[in-house]
Amino acid sequence: MTVPYGQGWAARWYARQAAAGRASRYSCYVDITTPARVDECGVHLVDLDLYVVRTWDGDVEVLDEDEFEEHRFALGYPEAIVKAALRSARNVREAMTAATCPFDGDVAGRRVSSFTAYDEIRLGHSDAPLS
């Protein structure tokens, strides 16, 4: 999982297509979040229920825009958070579509291949939620 400092997203790449779960549909799955905060207890961010994904065929999509809108009003997201989330989704989608770093498939692909076995052991399988 990649959680870039100061950015409003967290990404997970899958090294190979799986039979079930996210990895069955997507080679890259990006959660739009609040910017990560790091302290002595770990990394903290809030998932805003908006996602940018790349399918195994290379299509790029934004998922759950309706859910984001519902939660935006139901949970009272501050306008600054809404604007930042929409900007992050747009920026990630553009980078993923243009295949620019880190969504170029080169560095990320090598990183995924190196760490997938570790993640599968640590998480139980490659589609488990991080806690």
mmCIF file of N, CA and C in Angstrom:
data_model
loop_
_atom_site.group_PDB
_atom_site.id
_atom_site.type_symbol
_atom_site.label_atom_id
_atom_site.label_comp_id
_atom_site.label_asym_id
_atom_site.label_seq_id
_atom_site.Cartn_x
_atom_site.Cartn_y
_atom_site.Cartn_z
ATOM 1 N N MET A 1 0.853 -1.173 0.000
ATOM 2 C CA MET A 1 0.000 0.000 0.000
ATOM 3 C C MET A 1 0.892 1.226 0.000
ATOM 4 N N THR A 2 0.534 2.206 -0.797
ATOM 5 C CA THR A 2 1.255 3.466 -0.861
ATOM 6 C C THR A 2 0.377 4.551 -0.271
ATOM 7 N N VAL A 3 0.918 5.274 0.710
ATOM 8 C CA VAL A 3 0.229 6.387 1.338
ATOM 9 C C VAL A 3 1.170 7.586 1.251
ATOM 10 N N PRO A 4 1.053 8.386 0.183
ATOM 11 C CA PRO A 4 1.994 9.491 0.010
ATOM 12 C C PRO A 4 1.733 10.625 1.000
ATOM 13 N N TYR A 5 2.790 11.122 1.588
ATOM 14 C CA TYR A 5 2.689 12.193 2.564
ATOM 15 C C TYR A 5 2.089 13.445 1.937
ATOM 16 N N GLY A 6 1.111 14.034 2.608
ATOM 17 C CA GLY A 6 0.515 15.281 2.169
ATOM 18 C C GLY A 6 -0.492 15.161 1.042
ATOM 19 N N GLN A 7 -0.733 13.966 0.553
ATOM 20 C CA GLN A 7 -1.695 13.757 -0.529
ATOM 21 C C GLN A 7 -2.980 13.180 0.044
ATOM 22 N N GLY A 8 -4.052 13.308 -0.684
ATOM 23 C CA GLY A 8 -5.353 12.809 -0.233
ATOM 24 C C GLY A 8 -5.723 11.490 -0.849
ATOM 25 N N TRP A 9 -4.808 10.518 -0.803
ATOM 26 C CA TRP A 9 -5.124 9.199 -1.343
ATOM 27 C C TRP A 9 -4.179 8.142 -0.786
ATOM 28 N N ALA A 10 -4.636 6.907 -0.901
ATOM 29 C CA ALA A 10 -3.841 5.732 -0.541
ATOM 30 C C ALA A 10 -4.099 4.683 -1.614
ATOM 31 N N ALA A 11 -3.037 4.104 -2.171
ATOM 32 C CA ALA A 11 -3.168 3.185 -3.304
ATOM 33 C C ALA A 11 -2.689 1.790 -2.968
ATOM 34 N N ARG A 12 -3.332 0.844 -3.599
ATOM 35 C CA ARG A 12 -2.924 -0.557 -3.497
ATOM 36 C C ARG A 12 -2.860 -1.129 -4.904
ATOM 37 N N TRP A 13 -1.724 -1.746 -5.204
ATOM 38 C CA TRP A 13 -1.534 -2.409 -6.493
ATOM 39 C C TRP A 13 -1.607 -3.914 -6.282
ATOM 40 N N TYR A 14 -2.104 -4.605 -7.286
ATOM 41 C CA TYR A 14 -2.170 -6.059 -7.238
ATOM 42 C C TYR A 14 -1.248 -6.611 -8.319
ATOM 43 N N ALA A 15 -0.411 -7.572 -7.946
ATOM 44 C CA ALA A 15 0.587 -8.129 -8.861
ATOM 45 C C ALA A 15 -0.029 -9.076 -9.878
ATOM 46 N N ARG A 16 -1.139 -9.679 -9.515
ATOM 47 C CA ARG A 16 -1.775 -10.624 -10.428
ATOM 48 C C ARG A 16 -3.279 -10.622 -10.171
ATOM 49 N N GLN A 17 -4.006 -10.980 -11.179
ATOM 50 C CA GLN A 17 -5.457 -11.025 -11.079
ATOM 51 C C GLN A 17 -5.875 -12.174 -10.173
ATOM 52 N N ALA A 18 -6.805 -11.913 -9.291
ATOM 53 C CA ALA A 18 -7.281 -12.929 -8.351
ATOM 54 C C ALA A 18 -8.646 -13.455 -8.792
ATOM 55 N N ALA A 19 -9.087 -14.515 -8.156
ATOM 56 C CA ALA A 19 -10.383 -15.111 -8.477
ATOM 57 C C ALA A 19 -11.536 -14.357 -7.819
ATOM 58 N N ALA A 20 -11.250 -13.634 -6.743
ATOM 59 C CA ALA A 20 -12.306 -12.919 -6.018
ATOM 60 C C ALA A 20 -11.736 -11.638 -5.419
ATOM 61 N N GLY A 21 -12.637 -10.792 -4.940
ATOM 62 C CA GLY A 21 -12.222 -9.558 -4.277
ATOM 63 C C GLY A 21 -11.808 -8.479 -5.262
ATOM 64 N N ARG A 22 -11.248 -7.408 -4.729
ATOM 65 C CA ARG A 22 -10.834 -6.272 -5.566
ATOM 66 C C ARG A 22 -9.847 -6.692 -6.646
ATOM 67 N N ALA A 23 -8.915 -7.562 -6.285
ATOM 68 C CA ALA A 23 -7.876 -7.967 -7.238
ATOM 69 C C ALA A 23 -8.444 -8.761 -8.417
ATOM 70 N N SER A 24 -9.686 -9.196 -8.338
ATOM 71 C CA SER A 24 -10.290 -9.874 -9.483
ATOM 72 C C SER A 24 -10.712 -8.869 -10.551
ATOM 73 N N ARG A 25 -10.953 -7.633 -10.144
ATOM 74 C CA ARG A 25 -11.431 -6.610 -11.076
ATOM 75 C C ARG A 25 -10.404 -5.530 -11.384
ATOM 76 N N TYR A 26 -9.533 -5.226 -10.404
ATOM 77 C CA TYR A 26 -8.668 -4.054 -10.538
ATOM 78 C C TYR A 26 -7.198 -4.398 -10.343
ATOM 79 N N SER A 27 -6.351 -3.765 -11.150
ATOM 80 C CA SER A 27 -4.908 -3.899 -10.957
ATOM 81 C C SER A 27 -4.395 -2.829 -10.006
ATOM 82 N N CYS A 28 -5.145 -1.732 -9.882
ATOM 83 C CA CYS A 28 -4.801 -0.662 -8.943
ATOM 84 C C CYS A 28 -6.089 -0.103 -8.359
ATOM 85 N N TYR A 29 -6.113 0.090 -7.043
ATOM 86 C CA TYR A 29 -7.298 0.570 -6.339
ATOM 87 C C TYR A 29 -6.854 1.704 -5.426
ATOM 88 N N VAL A 30 -7.390 2.893 -5.650
ATOM 89 C CA VAL A 30 -6.978 4.071 -4.886
ATOM 90 C C VAL A 30 -8.148 4.593 -4.067
ATOM 91 N N ASP A 31 -7.969 4.652 -2.765
ATOM 92 C CA ASP A 31 -8.943 5.252 -1.858
ATOM 93 C C ASP A 31 -8.649 6.742 -1.788
ATOM 94 N N ILE A 32 -9.650 7.570 -1.983
ATOM 95 C CA ILE A 32 -9.502 9.005 -1.769
ATOM 96 C C ILE A 32 -9.737 9.233 -0.279
ATOM 97 N N THR A 33 -8.800 9.923 0.351
ATOM 98 C CA THR A 33 -8.784 10.055 1.803
ATOM 99 C C THR A 33 -8.459 11.490 2.211
ATOM 100 N N THR A 34 -8.509 11.720 3.498
ATOM 101 C CA THR A 34 -7.906 12.938 4.023
ATOM 102 C C THR A 34 -6.396 12.723 3.952
ATOM 103 N N PRO A 35 -5.607 13.796 3.901
ATOM 104 C CA PRO A 35 -4.150 13.599 3.897
ATOM 105 C C PRO A 35 -3.709 12.804 5.130
ATOM 106 N N ALA A 36 -2.761 11.914 4.921
ATOM 107 C CA ALA A 36 -2.288 11.059 6.016
ATOM 108 C C ALA A 36 -1.565 11.887 7.069
ATOM 109 N N ARG A 37 -1.770 11.496 8.310
ATOM 110 C CA ARG A 37 -1.066 12.076 9.453
ATOM 111 C C ARG A 37 -0.292 10.940 10.098
ATOM 112 N N VAL A 38 0.962 11.176 10.387
ATOM 113 C CA VAL A 38 1.820 10.146 10.969
ATOM 114 C C VAL A 38 2.219 10.578 12.379
ATOM 115 N N ASP A 39 2.099 9.646 13.320
ATOM 116 C CA ASP A 39 2.593 9.895 14.671
ATOM 117 C C ASP A 39 3.191 8.602 15.209
ATOM 118 N N GLU A 40 3.528 8.581 16.475
ATOM 119 C CA GLU A 40 4.188 7.406 17.051
ATOM 120 C C GLU A 40 3.307 6.152 17.049
ATOM 121 N N CYS A 41 2.006 6.322 16.866
ATOM 122 C CA CYS A 41 1.093 5.175 16.843
ATOM 123 C C CYS A 41 0.836 4.636 15.440
ATOM 124 N N GLY A 42 1.230 5.380 14.417
ATOM 125 C CA GLY A 42 1.030 4.889 13.060
ATOM 126 C C GLY A 42 0.589 5.970 12.099
ATOM 127 N N VAL A 43 -0.045 5.530 11.032
ATOM 128 C CA VAL A 43 -0.545 6.407 9.979
ATOM 129 C C VAL A 43 -2.051 6.531 10.148
ATOM 130 N N HIS A 44 -2.549 7.763 10.118
ATOM 131 C CA HIS A 44 -3.975 8.009 10.314
ATOM 132 C C HIS A 44 -4.522 8.777 9.116
ATOM 133 N N LEU A 45 -5.644 8.296 8.589
ATOM 134 C CA LEU A 45 -6.336 8.984 7.504
ATOM 135 C C LEU A 45 -7.793 8.565 7.546
ATOM 136 N N VAL A 46 -8.631 9.308 6.857
ATOM 137 C CA VAL A 46 -10.054 8.989 6.806
ATOM 138 C C VAL A 46 -10.424 8.667 5.363
ATOM 139 N N ASP A 47 -10.983 7.486 5.152
ATOM 140 C CA ASP A 47 -11.467 7.059 3.843
ATOM 141 C C ASP A 47 -12.755 7.833 3.551
ATOM 142 N N LEU A 48 -12.802 8.526 2.428
ATOM 143 C CA LEU A 48 -13.948 9.373 2.096
ATOM 144 C C LEU A 48 -14.931 8.709 1.129
ATOM 145 N N ASP A 49 -14.832 7.401 0.955
ATOM 146 C CA ASP A 49 -15.790 6.631 0.147
ATOM 147 C C ASP A 49 -15.855 7.083 -1.305
ATOM 148 N N LEU A 50 -14.686 7.404 -1.845
ATOM 149 C CA LEU A 50 -14.548 7.755 -3.254
ATOM 150 C C LEU A 50 -13.288 7.045 -3.729
ATOM 151 N N TYR A 51 -13.345 6.399 -4.884
ATOM 152 C CA TYR A 51 -12.247 5.534 -5.315
ATOM 153 C C TYR A 51 -11.928 5.756 -6.790
ATOM 154 N N VAL A 52 -10.661 5.629 -7.125
ATOM 155 C CA VAL A 52 -10.218 5.643 -8.515
ATOM 156 C C VAL A 52 -9.542 4.301 -8.745
ATOM 157 N N VAL A 53 -9.929 3.637 -9.822
ATOM 158 C CA VAL A 53 -9.427 2.282 -10.067
ATOM 159 C C VAL A 53 -8.947 2.132 -11.509
ATOM 160 N N ARG A 54 -8.032 1.179 -11.703
ATOM 161 C CA ARG A 54 -7.643 0.767 -13.050
ATOM 162 C C ARG A 54 -7.982 -0.713 -13.153
ATOM 163 N N THR A 55 -8.744 -1.066 -14.186
ATOM 164 C CA THR A 55 -9.101 -2.468 -14.388
ATOM 165 C C THR A 55 -7.904 -3.201 -14.989
ATOM 166 N N TRP A 56 -7.981 -4.505 -15.010
ATOM 167 C CA TRP A 56 -6.919 -5.311 -15.611
ATOM 168 C C TRP A 56 -6.806 -5.041 -17.112
ATOM 169 N N ASP A 57 -7.860 -4.528 -17.727
ATOM 170 C CA ASP A 57 -7.819 -4.165 -19.148
ATOM 171 C C ASP A 57 -7.259 -2.767 -19.384
ATOM 172 N N GLY A 58 -6.989 -2.025 -18.293
ATOM 173 C CA GLY A 58 -6.407 -0.691 -18.412
ATOM 174 C C GLY A 58 -7.393 0.458 -18.350
ATOM 175 N N ASP A 59 -8.680 0.174 -18.221
ATOM 176 C CA ASP A 59 -9.669 1.244 -18.095
ATOM 177 C C ASP A 59 -9.545 1.902 -16.723
ATOM 178 N N VAL A 60 -9.742 3.207 -16.674
ATOM 179 C CA VAL A 60 -9.681 3.971 -15.423
ATOM 180 C C VAL A 60 -11.083 4.489 -15.124
ATOM 181 N N GLU A 61 -11.521 4.291 -13.886
ATOM 182 C CA GLU A 61 -12.871 4.684 -13.483
ATOM 183 C C GLU A 61 -12.839 5.325 -12.113
ATOM 184 N N VAL A 62 -13.816 6.197 -11.856
ATOM 185 C CA VAL A 62 -14.056 6.721 -10.516
ATOM 186 C C VAL A 62 -15.290 5.991 -10.004
ATOM 187 N N LEU A 63 -15.185 5.416 -8.808
ATOM 188 C CA LEU A 63 -16.283 4.639 -8.225
ATOM 189 C C LEU A 63 -16.910 5.367 -7.041
ATOM 190 N N ASP A 64 -18.168 5.098 -6.821
ATOM 191 C CA ASP A 64 -18.919 5.511 -5.640
ATOM 192 C C ASP A 64 -19.060 7.018 -5.467
ATOM 193 N N GLU A 65 -19.154 7.744 -6.588
ATOM 194 C CA GLU A 65 -19.386 9.188 -6.493
ATOM 195 C C GLU A 65 -20.709 9.477 -5.793
ATOM 196 N N ASP A 66 -21.725 8.625 -6.014
ATOM 197 C CA ASP A 66 -23.012 8.807 -5.351
ATOM 198 C C ASP A 66 -22.894 8.601 -3.843
ATOM 199 N N GLU A 67 -22.131 7.606 -3.427
ATOM 200 C CA GLU A 67 -21.928 7.351 -1.998
ATOM 201 C C GLU A 67 -21.170 8.517 -1.344
ATOM 202 N N PHE A 68 -20.170 9.044 -2.049
ATOM 203 C CA PHE A 68 -19.433 10.201 -1.551
ATOM 204 C C PHE A 68 -20.388 11.377 -1.342
ATOM 205 N N GLU A 69 -21.258 11.628 -2.308
ATOM 206 C CA GLU A 69 -22.213 12.735 -2.200
ATOM 207 C C GLU A 69 -23.166 12.526 -1.023
ATOM 208 N N GLU A 70 -23.669 11.303 -0.870
ATOM 209 C CA GLU A 70 -24.562 10.999 0.257
ATOM 210 C C GLU A 70 -23.858 11.262 1.585
ATOM 211 N N HIS A 71 -22.650 10.740 1.723
ATOM 212 C CA HIS A 71 -21.910 10.895 2.981
ATOM 213 C C HIS A 71 -21.481 12.336 3.210
ATOM 214 N N ARG A 72 -21.199 13.018 2.126
ATOM 215 C CA ARG A 72 -20.812 14.430 2.222
ATOM 216 C C ARG A 72 -21.865 15.218 3.000
ATOM 217 N N PHE A 73 -23.133 14.986 2.673
ATOM 218 C CA PHE A 73 -24.210 15.711 3.334
ATOM 219 C C PHE A 73 -24.610 15.064 4.652
ATOM 220 N N ALA A 74 -24.731 13.756 4.670
ATOM 221 C CA ALA A 74 -25.157 13.058 5.890
ATOM 222 C C ALA A 74 -24.157 13.229 7.035
ATOM 223 N N LEU A 75 -22.868 13.232 6.702
ATOM 224 C CA LEU A 75 -21.835 13.333 7.730
ATOM 225 C C LEU A 75 -21.272 14.745 7.862
ATOM 226 N N GLY A 76 -21.738 15.651 7.030
ATOM 227 C CA GLY A 76 -21.335 17.045 7.137
ATOM 228 C C GLY A 76 -19.870 17.306 6.842
ATOM 229 N N TYR A 77 -19.364 16.728 5.755
ATOM 230 C CA TYR A 77 -17.964 16.989 5.392
ATOM 231 C C TYR A 77 -17.769 18.489 5.202
ATOM 232 N N PRO A 78 -16.738 19.055 5.797
ATOM 233 C CA PRO A 78 -16.440 20.474 5.548
ATOM 234 C C PRO A 78 -16.135 20.697 4.066
ATOM 235 N N GLU A 79 -16.478 21.871 3.562
ATOM 236 C CA GLU A 79 -16.294 22.175 2.143
ATOM 237 C C GLU A 79 -14.840 22.013 1.715
ATOM 238 N N ALA A 80 -13.900 22.339 2.591
ATOM 239 C CA ALA A 80 -12.479 22.182 2.247
ATOM 240 C C ALA A 80 -12.128 20.717 2.012
ATOM 241 N N ILE A 81 -12.711 19.825 2.791
ATOM 242 C CA ILE A 81 -12.477 18.383 2.623
ATOM 243 C C ILE A 81 -13.083 17.912 1.300
ATOM 244 N N VAL A 82 -14.283 18.384 0.991
ATOM 245 C CA VAL A 82 -14.952 18.005 -0.258
ATOM 246 C C VAL A 82 -14.124 18.450 -1.458
ATOM 247 N N LYS A 83 -13.687 19.701 -1.456
ATOM 248 C CA LYS A 83 -12.886 20.216 -2.574
ATOM 249 C C LYS A 83 -11.575 19.448 -2.707
ATOM 250 N N ALA A 84 -10.920 19.170 -1.585
ATOM 251 C CA ALA A 84 -9.651 18.427 -1.617
ATOM 252 C C ALA A 84 -9.865 17.012 -2.134
ATOM 253 N N ALA A 85 -10.958 16.360 -1.727
ATOM 254 C CA ALA A 85 -11.243 14.988 -2.180
ATOM 255 C C ALA A 85 -11.507 14.956 -3.675
ATOM 256 N N LEU A 86 -12.297 15.891 -4.160
ATOM 257 C CA LEU A 86 -12.594 15.927 -5.595
ATOM 258 C C LEU A 86 -11.341 16.254 -6.410
ATOM 259 N N ARG A 87 -10.500 17.129 -5.879
ATOM 260 C CA ARG A 87 -9.232 17.450 -6.546
ATOM 261 C C ARG A 87 -8.325 16.222 -6.572
ATOM 262 N N SER A 88 -8.242 15.504 -5.444
ATOM 263 C CA SER A 88 -7.420 14.286 -5.386
ATOM 264 C C SER A 88 -7.914 13.247 -6.381
ATOM 265 N N ALA A 89 -9.221 13.042 -6.440
ATOM 266 C CA ALA A 89 -9.783 12.066 -7.380
ATOM 267 C C ALA A 89 -9.451 12.459 -8.813
ATOM 268 N N ARG A 90 -9.600 13.735 -9.141
ATOM 269 C CA ARG A 90 -9.286 14.213 -10.497
ATOM 270 C C ARG A 90 -7.802 14.019 -10.809
ATOM 271 N N ASN A 91 -6.926 14.393 -9.856
ATOM 272 C CA ASN A 91 -5.483 14.264 -10.073
ATOM 273 C C ASN A 91 -5.056 12.809 -10.231
ATOM 274 N N VAL A 92 -5.600 11.929 -9.396
ATOM 275 C CA VAL A 92 -5.258 10.504 -9.489
ATOM 276 C C VAL A 92 -5.763 9.933 -10.804
ATOM 277 N N ARG A 93 -6.986 10.293 -11.174
ATOM 278 C CA ARG A 93 -7.541 9.782 -12.441
ATOM 279 C C ARG A 93 -6.684 10.237 -13.624
ATOM 280 N N GLU A 94 -6.292 11.502 -13.633
ATOM 281 C CA GLU A 94 -5.451 12.018 -14.716
ATOM 282 C C GLU A 94 -4.098 11.313 -14.756
ATOM 283 N N ALA A 95 -3.483 11.126 -13.586
ATOM 284 C CA ALA A 95 -2.174 10.455 -13.524
ATOM 285 C C ALA A 95 -2.290 8.998 -13.949
ATOM 286 N N MET A 96 -3.365 8.347 -13.531
ATOM 287 C CA MET A 96 -3.563 6.947 -13.884
ATOM 288 C C MET A 96 -3.832 6.805 -15.382
ATOM 289 N N THR A 97 -4.641 7.694 -15.939
ATOM 290 C CA THR A 97 -4.959 7.660 -17.364
ATOM 291 C C THR A 97 -3.710 7.934 -18.209
ATOM 292 N N ALA A 98 -2.896 8.883 -17.763
ATOM 293 C CA ALA A 98 -1.674 9.232 -18.492
ATOM 294 C C ALA A 98 -0.523 8.285 -18.176
ATOM 295 N N ALA A 99 -0.742 7.386 -17.229
ATOM 296 C CA ALA A 99 0.287 6.426 -16.795
ATOM 297 C C ALA A 99 1.565 7.134 -16.349
ATOM 298 N N THR A 100 1.372 8.159 -15.508
ATOM 299 C CA THR A 100 2.523 8.842 -14.930
ATOM 300 C C THR A 100 2.785 8.288 -13.537
ATOM 301 N N CYS A 101 4.004 8.460 -13.073
ATOM 302 C CA CYS A 101 4.429 7.937 -11.779
ATOM 303 C C CYS A 101 3.521 8.470 -10.672
ATOM 304 N N PRO A 102 3.074 7.664 -9.760
ATOM 305 C CA PRO A 102 3.421 6.263 -9.535
ATOM 306 C C PRO A 102 2.502 5.271 -10.253
ATOM 307 N N PHE A 103 1.684 5.764 -11.171
ATOM 308 C CA PHE A 103 0.712 4.908 -11.852
ATOM 309 C C PHE A 103 1.183 4.462 -13.228
ATOM 310 N N ASP A 104 2.483 4.455 -13.439
ATOM 311 C CA ASP A 104 3.033 4.092 -14.742
ATOM 312 C C ASP A 104 3.216 2.594 -14.918
ATOM 313 N N GLY A 105 3.030 1.834 -13.854
ATOM 314 C CA GLY A 105 3.134 0.384 -13.958
ATOM 315 C C GLY A 105 4.544 -0.141 -13.879
ATOM 316 N N ASP A 106 5.519 0.734 -13.937
ATOM 317 C CA ASP A 106 6.916 0.296 -13.907
ATOM 318 C C ASP A 106 7.399 0.156 -12.473
ATOM 319 N N VAL A 107 7.605 1.250 -11.792
ATOM 320 C CA VAL A 107 8.083 1.208 -10.408
ATOM 321 C C VAL A 107 7.071 0.508 -9.519
ATOM 322 N N ALA A 108 5.799 0.872 -9.660
ATOM 323 C CA ALA A 108 4.768 0.252 -8.830
ATOM 324 C C ALA A 108 4.692 -1.236 -9.073
ATOM 325 N N GLY A 109 4.792 -1.652 -10.327
ATOM 326 C CA GLY A 109 4.733 -3.074 -10.643
ATOM 327 C C GLY A 109 5.853 -3.853 -9.996
ATOM 328 N N ARG A 110 7.063 -3.308 -10.028
ATOM 329 C CA ARG A 110 8.187 -3.990 -9.377
ATOM 330 C C ARG A 110 7.982 -4.017 -7.873
ATOM 331 N N ARG A 111 7.479 -2.921 -7.309
ATOM 332 C CA ARG A 111 7.243 -2.859 -5.869
ATOM 333 C C ARG A 111 6.201 -3.890 -5.466
ATOM 334 N N VAL A 112 5.121 -3.993 -6.238
ATOM 335 C CA VAL A 112 4.074 -4.968 -5.943
ATOM 336 C C VAL A 112 4.634 -6.375 -5.989
ATOM 337 N N SER A 113 5.386 -6.690 -7.022
ATOM 338 C CA SER A 113 5.939 -8.027 -7.142
ATOM 339 C C SER A 113 6.830 -8.367 -5.962
ATOM 340 N N SER A 114 7.560 -7.388 -5.449
ATOM 341 C CA SER A 114 8.466 -7.620 -4.330
ATOM 342 C C SER A 114 7.735 -7.841 -3.022
ATOM 343 N N PHE A 115 6.594 -7.160 -2.839
ATOM 344 C CA PHE A 115 5.947 -7.181 -1.534
ATOM 345 C C PHE A 115 4.662 -7.989 -1.473
ATOM 346 N N THR A 116 4.172 -8.492 -2.574
ATOM 347 C CA THR A 116 2.895 -9.203 -2.556
ATOM 348 C C THR A 116 2.935 -10.421 -1.648
ATOM 349 N N ALA A 117 3.975 -11.218 -1.718
ATOM 350 C CA ALA A 117 4.056 -12.412 -0.871
ATOM 351 C C ALA A 117 4.030 -12.018 0.597
ATOM 352 N N TYR A 118 4.756 -10.968 0.960
ATOM 353 C CA TYR A 118 4.767 -10.497 2.344
ATOM 354 C C TYR A 118 3.365 -10.063 2.763
ATOM 355 N N ASP A 119 2.690 -9.258 1.912
ATOM 356 C CA ASP A 119 1.350 -8.785 2.235
ATOM 357 C C ASP A 119 0.378 -9.942 2.400
ATOM 358 N N GLU A 120 0.464 -10.939 1.523
ATOM 359 C CA GLU A 120 -0.468 -12.052 1.605
ATOM 360 C C GLU A 120 -0.275 -12.839 2.892
ATOM 361 N N ILE A 121 0.967 -12.981 3.343
ATOM 362 C CA ILE A 121 1.223 -13.666 4.610
ATOM 363 C C ILE A 121 0.732 -12.805 5.770
ATOM 364 N N ARG A 122 1.092 -11.533 5.749
ATOM 365 C CA ARG A 122 0.764 -10.628 6.848
ATOM 366 C C ARG A 122 -0.735 -10.398 6.954
ATOM 367 N N LEU A 123 -1.422 -10.243 5.813
ATOM 368 C CA LEU A 123 -2.845 -9.910 5.832
ATOM 369 C C LEU A 123 -3.749 -11.119 5.716
ATOM 370 N N GLY A 124 -3.204 -12.276 5.440
ATOM 371 C CA GLY A 124 -4.021 -13.453 5.271
ATOM 372 C C GLY A 124 -4.359 -13.684 3.806
ATOM 373 N N HIS A 125 -4.598 -12.632 3.066
ATOM 374 C CA HIS A 125 -4.750 -12.678 1.602
ATOM 375 C C HIS A 125 -4.650 -11.243 1.103
ATOM 376 N N SER A 126 -4.488 -11.083 -0.202
ATOM 377 C CA SER A 126 -4.151 -9.783 -0.755
ATOM 378 C C SER A 126 -5.307 -8.785 -0.800
ATOM 379 N N ASP A 127 -6.513 -9.157 -0.411
ATOM 380 C CA ASP A 127 -7.635 -8.235 -0.466
ATOM 381 C C ASP A 127 -8.184 -7.921 0.932
ATOM 382 N N ALA A 128 -7.448 -8.260 1.966
ATOM 383 C CA ALA A 128 -7.901 -8.022 3.329
ATOM 384 C C ALA A 128 -7.788 -6.551 3.678
ATOM 385 N N PRO A 129 -8.714 -6.034 4.490
ATOM 386 C CA PRO A 129 -8.606 -4.633 4.903
ATOM 387 C C PRO A 129 -7.438 -4.456 5.880
ATOM 388 N N LEU A 130 -6.798 -3.325 5.795
ATOM 389 C CA LEU A 130 -5.739 -3.012 6.758
ATOM 390 C C LEU A 130 -6.398 -2.477 8.011
ATOM 391 N N SER A 131 -5.893 -2.876 9.150
ATOM 392 C CA SER A 131 -6.471 -2.371 10.403
ATOM 393 C C SER A 131 -5.429 -1.650 11.208
#
